[in-house]
Coordinates of C-alpha atoms and ligand atoms in Angstrom, one line a residue:
M1014 CA 90.9 78.3 89.9
E1015 CA 92.2 81.8 89.5
Y1016 CA 95.1 81.6 92.0
V1017 CA 98.5 80.3 90.9
I1018 CA 99.8 80.4 94.4
E1019 CA 98.0 80.1 97.7
M1020 CA 99.8 80.2 101.0
L1021 CA 97.2 79.7 103.7
N1022 CA 97.6 80.4 107.4
I1023 CA 101.4 80.0 107.3
R1024 CA 103.3 79.9 110.5
K1025 CA 107.1 79.8 110.7
E1026 CA 109.0 80.1 113.9
F1027 CA 112.7 80.7 114.6
P1028 CA 114.1 80.2 118.1
G1029 CA 112.5 82.9 120.2
I1030 CA 110.6 84.5 117.4
V1031 CA 107.5 83.9 115.3
A1032 CA 108.6 85.3 111.9
N1033 CA 105.3 84.4 110.2
D1034 CA 102.1 84.1 112.2
N1035 CA 99.1 82.9 110.4
I1036 CA 99.9 84.7 107.1
T1037 CA 97.8 84.2 104.0
L1038 CA 98.9 85.2 100.5
Q1039 CA 97.0 84.4 97.3
V1040 CA 98.5 85.3 94.0
K1041 CA 96.4 85.5 90.8
K1042 CA 97.7 84.3 87.4
G1043 CA 99.3 87.1 85.4
E1044 CA 99.5 89.7 88.2
I1045 CA 102.3 91.5 90.0
H1046 CA 101.6 91.0 93.6
A1047 CA 103.5 93.1 96.1
L1048 CA 104.5 91.8 99.5
L1049 CA 104.9 94.9 101.6
G1050 CA 106.3 95.2 105.1
E1051 CA 108.9 96.9 107.2
N1052 CA 112.4 95.4 107.7
G1053 CA 112.0 92.3 109.8
A1054 CA 108.3 91.9 109.1
G1055 CA 108.8 88.4 107.8
K1056 CA 108.7 88.9 104.0
S1057 CA 111.8 87.0 103.1
T1058 CA 110.9 84.2 105.5
L1059 CA 107.5 83.7 103.8
M1060 CA 109.1 83.6 100.4
N1061 CA 111.8 81.2 101.6
V1062 CA 108.9 78.9 102.8
L1063 CA 107.4 79.1 99.3
F1064 CA 110.7 78.4 97.7
G1065 CA 111.3 75.3 99.9
L1066 CA 114.2 76.7 101.9
Y1067 CA 112.2 76.6 105.2
Q1068 CA 109.4 74.2 106.3
P1069 CA 106.4 75.9 107.9
E1070 CA 105.2 74.8 111.3
R1071 CA 101.6 75.2 110.2
G1072 CA 99.6 76.1 107.1
E1073 CA 99.0 74.9 103.6
I1074 CA 100.5 75.8 100.2
R1075 CA 98.6 75.3 96.9
V1076 CA 100.0 75.7 93.4
N1077 CA 97.4 76.0 90.7
G1078 CA 94.8 74.8 93.2
K1079 CA 96.7 71.7 94.2
K1080 CA 98.0 71.2 97.7
V1081 CA 101.8 70.7 97.6
N1082 CA 104.6 69.9 99.9
I1083 CA 107.6 72.0 99.0
T1084 CA 110.4 70.2 100.8
D1085 CA 113.3 71.9 99.0
P1086 CA 114.1 74.4 96.2
N1087 CA 114.2 71.6 93.6
V1088 CA 110.5 70.8 94.3
A1089 CA 109.8 74.5 94.0
N1090 CA 111.6 74.6 90.6
N1091 CA 109.6 71.7 89.4
L1092 CA 106.4 73.4 90.4
G1093 CA 107.5 76.4 88.3
I1094 CA 108.5 78.7 91.2
G1095 CA 111.7 80.7 90.8
M1096 CA 113.3 83.1 93.2
V1097 CA 115.6 86.1 92.6
H1098 CA 117.3 86.5 95.9
Q1099 CA 118.2 89.7 97.7
H1100 CA 121.8 88.8 97.6
F1101 CA 122.8 87.3 94.2
M1102 CA 124.1 83.8 94.2
L1103 CA 126.3 84.0 91.2
V1104 CA 129.8 82.7 90.7
D1105 CA 132.1 85.7 89.8
K1106 CA 134.6 83.8 87.8
F1107 CA 132.0 82.1 85.6
S1108 CA 130.3 83.5 82.5
V1109 CA 126.7 84.6 82.3
T1110 CA 125.7 81.3 80.6
E1111 CA 127.7 79.1 82.9
N1112 CA 125.9 80.7 85.8
I1113 CA 122.6 80.3 84.2
I1114 CA 123.0 76.6 83.5
L1115 CA 124.8 75.8 86.7
G1116 CA 122.9 73.0 88.5
S1117 CA 120.7 72.2 85.5
E1118 CA 123.2 71.6 82.7
P1119 CA 121.8 70.1 79.6
S1120 CA 123.7 67.0 80.3
K1121 CA 123.3 64.7 77.3
A1122 CA 125.6 61.8 78.0
G1123 CA 127.1 63.9 80.8
R1124 CA 128.4 66.6 78.5
I1125 CA 127.5 70.2 78.4
N1126 CA 127.0 71.7 75.0
M1127 CA 128.0 75.3 75.7
R1128 CA 127.1 76.5 72.2
D1129 CA 123.5 75.3 72.6
A1130 CA 123.3 76.8 76.1
I1131 CA 124.5 80.2 74.9
K1132 CA 122.0 80.0 72.1
Q1133 CA 119.2 79.3 74.5
V1134 CA 120.3 82.0 76.9
R1135 CA 120.4 84.5 74.0
Q1136 CA 116.9 83.5 72.9
L1137 CA 115.5 83.8 76.4
S1138 CA 117.1 87.2 76.8
E1139 CA 115.5 88.4 73.6
Q1140 CA 112.1 87.0 74.4
Y1141 CA 112.0 88.8 77.8
G1142 CA 113.9 91.9 77.0
L1143 CA 116.7 91.0 79.4
R1144 CA 119.7 92.5 77.8
V1145 CA 122.9 90.6 78.7
D1146 CA 125.9 89.2 76.9
P1147 CA 125.8 85.5 77.5
E1148 CA 129.5 85.2 77.2
A1149 CA 130.5 88.0 79.6
K1150 CA 132.1 87.2 82.9
I1151 CA 130.0 88.0 86.0
S1152 CA 132.8 90.0 87.6
D1153 CA 132.8 92.3 84.6
I1154 CA 129.2 93.2 84.5
S1155 CA 127.1 95.7 86.5
V1156 CA 124.8 94.9 89.4
G1157 CA 121.8 95.5 87.2
M1158 CA 123.1 93.0 84.6
Q1159 CA 123.8 90.4 87.4
Q1160 CA 120.2 90.7 88.4
R1161 CA 119.1 90.0 84.9
V1162 CA 121.3 86.9 85.0
E1163 CA 119.4 85.8 88.1
I1164 CA 116.1 86.3 86.4
L1165 CA 117.3 84.4 83.3
K1166 CA 118.4 81.6 85.6
T1167 CA 114.8 81.2 86.9
L1168 CA 113.4 81.4 83.4
Y1169 CA 115.9 78.8 82.1
R1170 CA 114.5 76.5 84.7
G1171 CA 111.0 77.0 83.4
A1172 CA 109.7 79.3 86.2
D1173 CA 106.1 80.6 85.7
I1174 CA 106.0 82.3 89.1
L1175 CA 108.8 84.6 89.9
I1176 CA 109.7 85.8 93.4
F1177 CA 111.7 89.0 93.5
D1178 CA 113.1 89.8 96.9
E1179 CA 113.7 93.6 97.1
P1180 CA 115.1 93.7 93.6
T1181 CA 115.4 97.5 93.4
A1182 CA 117.4 98.0 96.6
V1183 CA 120.6 97.6 94.7
L1184 CA 119.7 99.4 91.5
T1185 CA 120.2 102.9 90.2
P1186 CA 117.1 104.9 89.1
Q1187 CA 117.8 104.0 85.4
E1188 CA 118.2 100.3 86.2
I1189 CA 115.0 100.4 88.2
K1190 CA 113.1 101.7 85.2
E1191 CA 114.5 98.9 83.1
L1192 CA 113.6 96.3 85.7
I1193 CA 110.0 97.6 85.7
E1194 CA 109.9 97.2 82.0
I1195 CA 111.2 93.7 82.3
M1196 CA 108.6 92.8 84.9
K1197 CA 105.9 94.1 82.5
T1198 CA 107.2 91.9 79.7
L1199 CA 107.3 88.9 82.0
I1200 CA 103.6 89.4 82.7
K1201 CA 102.8 89.8 79.0
E1202 CA 104.6 86.5 78.4
G1203 CA 102.3 84.8 80.9
K1204 CA 104.3 84.8 84.1
S1205 CA 103.1 85.8 87.6
I1206 CA 105.3 87.8 89.9
I1207 CA 105.6 88.3 93.7
L1208 CA 107.5 91.5 94.4
I1209 CA 108.9 92.1 97.8
T1210 CA 109.5 95.7 98.4
H1211 CA 109.0 98.5 100.8
K1212 CA 109.0 101.2 98.2
L1213 CA 105.5 102.4 97.8
K1214 CA 106.1 104.3 94.6
E1215 CA 107.1 101.1 92.9
I1216 CA 104.0 99.3 94.1
M1217 CA 101.8 102.1 92.9
E1218 CA 103.6 102.0 89.5
V1219 CA 103.6 98.3 88.6
C1220 CA 101.6 96.1 91.0
D1221 CA 98.1 94.9 90.8
R1222 CA 97.5 93.9 94.4
V1223 CA 99.4 94.2 97.7
T1224 CA 99.6 92.0 100.7
V1225 CA 100.8 93.8 103.8
I1226 CA 102.5 92.1 106.7
R1227 CA 103.5 93.7 109.9
K1228 CA 105.7 92.2 112.6
G1229 CA 105.0 88.7 111.3
V1230 CA 101.3 89.1 111.1
G1231 CA 99.2 89.3 107.9
I1232 CA 97.4 92.7 107.7
G1233 CA 95.5 92.0 104.5
T1234 CA 95.4 92.4 100.8
V1235 CA 94.3 95.4 98.8
N1236 CA 94.0 96.3 95.1
V1237 CA 96.5 99.0 94.1
S1238 CA 93.8 100.9 92.2
D1239 CA 91.8 101.2 95.5
T1240 CA 94.7 102.5 97.6
N1241 CA 97.3 105.2 97.9
P1242 CA 100.8 105.5 99.3
N1243 CA 99.6 107.1 102.6
E1244 CA 97.2 104.2 103.3
L1245 CA 99.9 101.6 102.4
A1246 CA 102.4 103.3 104.7
S1247 CA 100.1 103.3 107.6
L1248 CA 99.0 99.7 107.0
M1249 CA 102.7 98.8 106.9
V1250 CA 103.9 100.6 110.1
G1251 CA 100.6 100.7 112.0
R1252 CA 100.5 104.4 112.3
D1253 CA 100.3 107.5 110.1
V1254 CA 103.5 108.4 108.3
V1255 CA 104.7 111.8 107.2
F1256 CA 106.2 111.8 103.7
K1257 CA 107.0 115.4 103.1
T1258 CA 109.6 115.9 105.8
D1259 CA 108.7 119.0 107.6
K1260 CA 111.3 121.6 107.7
T1261 CA 111.7 125.4 107.8
E1262 CA 114.0 127.5 105.6
A1263 CA 117.7 126.9 106.1
N1264 CA 119.8 129.6 107.8
P1265 CA 123.2 128.9 106.4
A1266 CA 126.1 130.6 108.3
A1267 CA 129.8 130.1 108.0
S1268 CA 131.4 127.5 105.8
V1269 CA 132.1 124.1 107.5
L1270 CA 133.3 122.3 104.5
D1271 CA 135.1 123.9 101.6
I1272 CA 136.5 121.8 98.8
K1273 CA 138.6 123.5 96.1
D1274 CA 139.8 121.9 92.9
L1275 CA 140.0 118.4 94.3
V1276 CA 141.5 115.7 92.2
I1277 CA 141.5 112.0 93.3
K1278 CA 142.7 109.1 91.2
D1279 CA 141.0 105.8 91.4
T1280 CA 142.9 102.5 91.7
R1281 CA 143.7 102.4 87.9
G1282 CA 145.1 105.9 88.1
V1283 CA 142.2 107.6 86.4
A1284 CA 140.8 110.8 87.9
A1285 CA 137.6 109.8 89.7
I1286 CA 137.3 113.3 91.1
N1287 CA 138.4 115.8 88.6
G1288 CA 138.7 119.3 89.9
L1289 CA 135.7 119.3 92.2
S1290 CA 134.7 122.3 94.2
L1291 CA 131.9 122.3 96.8
E1292 CA 130.9 124.2 99.9
V1293 CA 128.7 123.2 102.8
R1294 CA 127.8 125.8 105.3
A1295 CA 126.7 125.5 108.9
G1296 CA 122.9 125.2 109.1
E1297 CA 122.3 123.7 105.7
I1298 CA 121.9 120.3 104.1
V1299 CA 123.6 120.0 100.7
G1300 CA 122.5 116.9 98.8
I1301 CA 124.6 115.3 96.1
A1302 CA 122.6 113.9 93.2
G1303 CA 124.3 111.7 90.7
V1304 CA 124.4 108.4 89.0
D1305 CA 126.4 105.8 90.9
G1306 CA 130.1 105.8 89.9
N1307 CA 130.5 109.5 89.2
G1308 CA 132.9 110.0 92.1
Q1309 CA 130.6 110.0 95.1
T1310 CA 132.4 107.3 96.9
E1311 CA 135.8 108.8 96.3
L1312 CA 134.6 112.2 97.4
I1313 CA 133.3 110.9 100.7
E1314 CA 136.4 108.8 101.3
A1315 CA 138.7 111.7 100.7
I1316 CA 136.8 113.9 103.1
A1317 CA 136.9 111.2 105.7
G1318 CA 140.6 110.6 105.2
L1319 CA 140.2 107.1 103.6
K1320 CA 141.4 108.1 100.2
K1321 CA 144.4 110.2 99.1
A1322 CA 143.8 113.6 97.4
E1323 CA 146.2 114.1 94.5
S1324 CA 145.7 117.9 94.5
G1325 CA 143.3 120.5 95.7
T1326 CA 142.2 121.3 99.3
I1327 CA 139.5 120.1 101.7
S1328 CA 138.8 122.5 104.6
L1329 CA 136.8 121.6 107.6
N1330 CA 136.0 124.6 109.8
Q1331 CA 138.5 126.6 107.8
K1332 CA 141.4 124.2 108.4
E1333 CA 142.8 122.0 105.7
I1334 CA 142.3 118.4 106.4
Q1335 CA 143.1 116.7 103.1
N1336 CA 145.3 113.6 103.6
L1337 CA 145.2 113.7 107.4
K1338 CA 144.6 110.5 109.3
P1339 CA 140.9 109.5 109.7
R1340 CA 141.0 109.9 113.4
R1341 CA 142.4 113.4 113.2
I1342 CA 139.6 114.4 110.8
T1343 CA 137.0 112.8 113.1
E1344 CA 138.4 114.8 116.0
S1345 CA 138.3 118.0 113.9
G1346 CA 134.5 117.7 113.7
L1347 CA 133.5 115.2 111.1
G1348 CA 130.7 112.7 111.6
H1349 CA 130.2 110.0 109.0
I1350 CA 127.3 107.7 108.3
P1351 CA 129.1 105.5 105.8
Q1352 CA 127.7 104.1 102.6
D1353 CA 128.6 100.5 103.5
R1354 CA 127.6 99.9 107.0
H1355 CA 129.1 96.4 107.1
K1356 CA 132.5 97.5 105.8
H1357 CA 133.0 100.8 107.5
G1358 CA 130.1 101.4 109.9
L1359 CA 130.1 98.5 112.3
V1360 CA 132.2 95.7 113.6
L1361 CA 129.6 93.0 113.1
D1362 CA 131.1 90.5 115.5
F1363 CA 131.3 93.0 118.4
P1364 CA 128.3 93.7 120.6
I1365 CA 126.1 96.6 119.4
G1366 CA 127.0 98.4 122.7
E1367 CA 130.7 98.5 121.9
N1368 CA 129.9 99.5 118.3
M1369 CA 128.3 102.6 119.7
V1370 CA 131.6 104.0 121.0
L1371 CA 133.7 103.0 118.0
Q1372 CA 134.9 106.6 117.5
T1373 CA 135.4 107.5 121.1
Y1374 CA 136.4 104.4 123.0
Y1375 CA 140.0 105.5 123.5
K1376 CA 138.9 108.6 125.4
K1377 CA 137.5 109.4 128.8
P1378 CA 135.2 108.2 130.2
Y1379 CA 135.3 105.1 128.1
S1380 CA 139.0 104.5 128.6
K1381 CA 141.7 105.4 131.1
N1382 CA 145.4 104.7 130.7
G1383 CA 144.5 102.3 127.9
I1384 CA 142.0 100.3 129.9
L1385 CA 138.4 100.2 128.7
N1386 CA 135.7 101.1 131.2
Y1387 CA 133.0 98.7 130.1
K1388 CA 130.5 100.0 132.7
N1389 CA 130.7 103.5 131.2
I1390 CA 130.7 102.2 127.6
Y1391 CA 127.5 100.1 128.1
Q1392 CA 125.8 102.9 130.1
K1393 CA 126.3 105.2 127.1
A1394 CA 125.2 102.5 124.7
K1395 CA 122.1 101.9 126.6
T1396 CA 121.1 105.6 126.5
L1397 CA 121.8 105.8 122.7
I1398 CA 119.9 102.6 122.0
K1399 CA 116.9 104.0 123.8
D1400 CA 117.1 107.5 122.2
Y1401 CA 117.6 106.3 118.7
D1402 CA 115.1 103.5 119.0
V1403 CA 117.6 100.8 118.1
R1404 CA 115.6 97.5 118.4
T1405 CA 117.9 94.9 119.9
P1406 CA 117.3 92.3 122.7
T1407 CA 120.2 93.8 124.7
E1408 CA 123.2 96.1 124.3
Y1409 CA 125.3 92.9 124.4
T1410 CA 123.8 91.5 121.3
L1411 CA 126.2 91.2 118.4
A1412 CA 125.8 93.9 115.8
R1413 CA 125.4 91.1 113.2
A1414 CA 122.1 90.0 114.7
L1415 CA 120.4 93.3 114.2
S1416 CA 118.3 94.1 111.2
G1417 CA 119.7 96.6 108.7
G1418 CA 117.4 99.4 109.8
N1419 CA 118.5 99.0 113.4
Q1420 CA 122.1 98.8 112.5
Q1421 CA 121.7 102.0 110.7
K1422 CA 119.9 103.7 113.6
A1423 CA 122.8 102.6 115.8
I1424 CA 125.4 104.3 113.5
I1425 CA 123.3 107.4 113.2
G1426 CA 123.0 107.6 117.0
R1427 CA 126.7 107.2 117.4
E1428 CA 127.7 109.7 114.8
V1429 CA 125.1 112.4 115.7
D1430 CA 125.8 112.0 119.5
R1431 CA 129.4 113.2 119.0
D1432 CA 127.9 116.4 117.8
P1433 CA 130.0 116.8 114.6
D1434 CA 130.2 120.2 112.8
L1435 CA 129.9 118.3 109.5
L1436 CA 127.8 115.2 109.1
I1437 CA 128.3 113.1 106.0
A1438 CA 125.3 110.9 105.4
A1439 CA 126.0 108.5 102.6
Q1440 CA 123.0 106.5 101.4
P1441 CA 121.6 106.9 105.0
T1442 CA 118.3 105.2 104.2
R1443 CA 119.3 102.6 101.8
G1444 CA 117.3 99.4 102.4
L1445 CA 115.2 101.1 105.2
D1446 CA 111.5 101.1 105.4
V1447 CA 109.3 104.3 105.5
G1448 CA 109.1 104.4 109.3
A1449 CA 112.9 104.3 109.6
I1450 CA 113.4 106.7 106.7
E1451 CA 111.2 109.3 108.4
F1452 CA 113.3 108.9 111.5
V1453 CA 116.6 109.3 109.7
H1454 CA 115.4 112.4 107.8
K1455 CA 114.2 114.0 111.0
R1456 CA 117.6 113.5 112.6
L1457 CA 119.4 115.0 109.6
I1458 CA 117.2 118.1 109.7
E1459 CA 117.6 118.3 113.5
Q1460 CA 121.4 118.5 113.0
R1461 CA 120.9 121.2 110.5
D1462 CA 118.6 123.2 112.8
R1463 CA 121.2 122.9 115.5
G1464 CA 123.6 124.8 113.2
K1465 CA 125.5 121.9 111.8
G1466 CA 126.4 121.2 108.2
V1467 CA 125.1 118.1 106.5
L1468 CA 126.3 116.5 103.3
L1469 CA 123.8 114.0 102.0
I1470 CA 124.7 111.6 99.2
S1471 CA 121.9 109.5 97.9
F1472 CA 120.8 107.7 94.7
E1473 CA 117.2 108.3 95.7
L1474 CA 116.1 111.5 94.0
D1475 CA 113.1 111.7 96.2
E1476 CA 115.3 111.8 99.2
V1477 CA 117.7 114.4 97.8
L1478 CA 114.8 116.6 96.7
N1479 CA 112.9 116.3 100.0
V1480 CA 115.7 116.7 102.5
S1481 CA 118.3 119.0 100.9
D1482 CA 118.4 122.8 101.0
R1483 CA 120.7 122.9 98.0
I1484 CA 121.4 120.2 95.5
A1485 CA 124.8 119.7 93.9
V1486 CA 124.8 117.5 90.8
I1487 CA 127.9 115.4 90.4
Y1488 CA 128.9 114.1 87.0
E1489 CA 132.2 112.6 86.0
G1490 CA 134.0 113.7 89.1
K1491 CA 132.8 117.3 89.0
I1492 CA 129.9 119.3 90.4
V1493 CA 128.2 120.4 87.2
A1494 CA 125.3 122.3 88.7
I1495 CA 123.9 123.6 91.9
V1496 CA 120.1 123.6 92.0
D1497 CA 117.4 124.7 94.3
P1498 CA 115.2 121.7 95.3
K1499 CA 112.1 123.9 95.3
Q1500 CA 112.7 125.0 91.7
T1501 CA 113.9 121.8 90.1
T1502 CA 112.2 118.6 89.0
E1503 CA 113.2 115.0 89.0
Q1504 CA 113.4 115.2 85.3
E1505 CA 115.7 118.2 85.2
L1506 CA 117.9 116.5 87.8
G1507 CA 117.9 113.3 85.8
L1508 CA 119.2 115.1 82.7
L1509 CA 121.9 117.0 84.7
M1510 CA 123.0 113.7 86.2
A1511 CA 123.3 112.3 82.8
G1512 CA 125.7 115.1 81.8
S1513 CA 123.2 117.2 79.9
T1514 CA 123.3 121.0 80.2
V1515 CA 120.7 121.9 77.6
T1516 CA 117.7 122.1 80.0
R1517 CA 119.0 125.0 82.0
K1518 CA 118.2 128.5 80.9
E1519 CA 120.9 131.0 81.4
G1520 CA 120.9 132.5 84.9
E1521 CA 118.2 130.2 86.2
H1522 CA 120.6 128.4 88.5
S1523 CA 124.0 129.3 89.7
N1524 CA 126.9 127.3 88.2
V1525 CA 129.8 126.4 90.3
Ligands
LIG785 N1 117.3 82.1 109.7 C1 116.8 82.8 110.7 N2 117.1 82.5 112.0 C2 116.6 83.2 113.0 N3 115.8 84.3 112.8 C3 115.5 84.7 111.6 C4 116.0 83.9 110.5 N4 115.6 84.6 109.3 C5 114.9 85.6 109.7 N5 114.8 85.7 111.1 C6 114.1 86.7 111.9 O1 112.7 86.6 111.5 C7 112.2 87.9 111.3 C8 111.7 88.2 109.9 O2 112.8 88.3 109.1 P1 112.7 88.4 107.5 O3 111.8 87.4 107.0 O4 114.1 88.4 106.9 O5 112.1 89.9 107.4 P2 112.0 90.8 106.1 O6 112.4 90.1 104.9 O7 110.5 91.2 106.1 O8 112.9 92.0 106.3 C9 113.3 88.9 111.8 O9 113.1 89.2 113.1 C10 114.5 88.1 111.6 O10 115.5 88.5 112.5
LIG786 MG1 114.0 90.5 103.5

């Protein structure tokens, strides 16, 4: 039998929704098998069924040809199935090793031999190329490291089949490269992998076969060598998708954002932004390229009035706005699609309709003499929900209940509708699928074409290259280069982002 895992005709329902409808997934030994689908297609549900977290209403699961009944994750573990979840399940205060052995301590006579455990973790980490310090505390290590701990945890429990649920969504480009190497090593060491993703590039790069699901229904399985990103995208969304975002030349006019010699200290008093200057003009999209942690967050927060500027100036429409209250800045013409939609973008326990007036509720026609006019609020919300294709049962549904992509569309609708002169889009497509990404990019370009300025911050180089009219590279709190997206390459950008200046020939690009 060549299949290590067979999920046959699986059906899983939730109240009011069929998350998996007659889905079949067959994984061969030693392959990396992608599970591809848009947000909400039912990928995580299917894997949670395989991992014993959910019981299917119908269908059959076979492991190595034998029919099994996976009643809970322990049963899955014993069958050699391990899962690296989308949201890590690690204890911050514990060490790497403590987290790995948690729940399966080598309990000879009820005692844990930490020295043996550390040794074992070190050995596993060497065997699979998973660099971690077994004694480091979880709260002290990077997200990429934490993910390795999750992988080690499954290996420690003897997993032969590893499920990765959107593992690259939280990683930087460098960390993604490392993870891909790790996956290749795992396969060499005899493991099989199911990789959930909606990034077509990753599938083309590492996977052997792909199973596509769309709106809970299995669409089919194809060999990666027989397909291409265009075909995969249309299988996934059910229509053709444009990758290269269509746009004309920019027509930049007057400056909308002008930052001069900005300095911002982080919580430890270290300069996170260290003399940064940057200009965005009306009618252009300026993309910021940089490795996470080089001051992007602080920069956005300072523009939005959420972080104090030590020195320097930030001008919006030629008026200085540094250190003004967020609402004043918003009213001066700033729109902000925030990086963390849960923390800054939405009030999750409010209906989505009320979230759509979060920046304007205190004004007419939504409020009068301090009393909210719910009729007007919900009327507006209804229009925006329709225009921005926010998929929600009603405008009264809590924001929490919407998928990430639809939450993001709601924020974009709200921010763009206010018609801001400068729109900051921070990671606007993080975690979105191709259909939704296309939608977001179109909206950004639309804003630009209407003569607005757009500042795009993204860790996806593809996105920065595709959407921006100019690219500003940020490194250690400074803009170190401005490059033309039509002239540069991912490689050059990668080097600049790492602080290198050697690749640029004199006069090729303007320095700041
Ligand atoms: N525990 C749950 N209760 C109710 N509905 C759920 C639950 N988990 C997922 N769903 C719904 O099932 C559908 C599939 O979700 P999911 O499997 O998470 O999709 P994906 O991982 O492909 O983004 C979505 O409509 C989602 O809202
Ligand atoms: Mg999911």
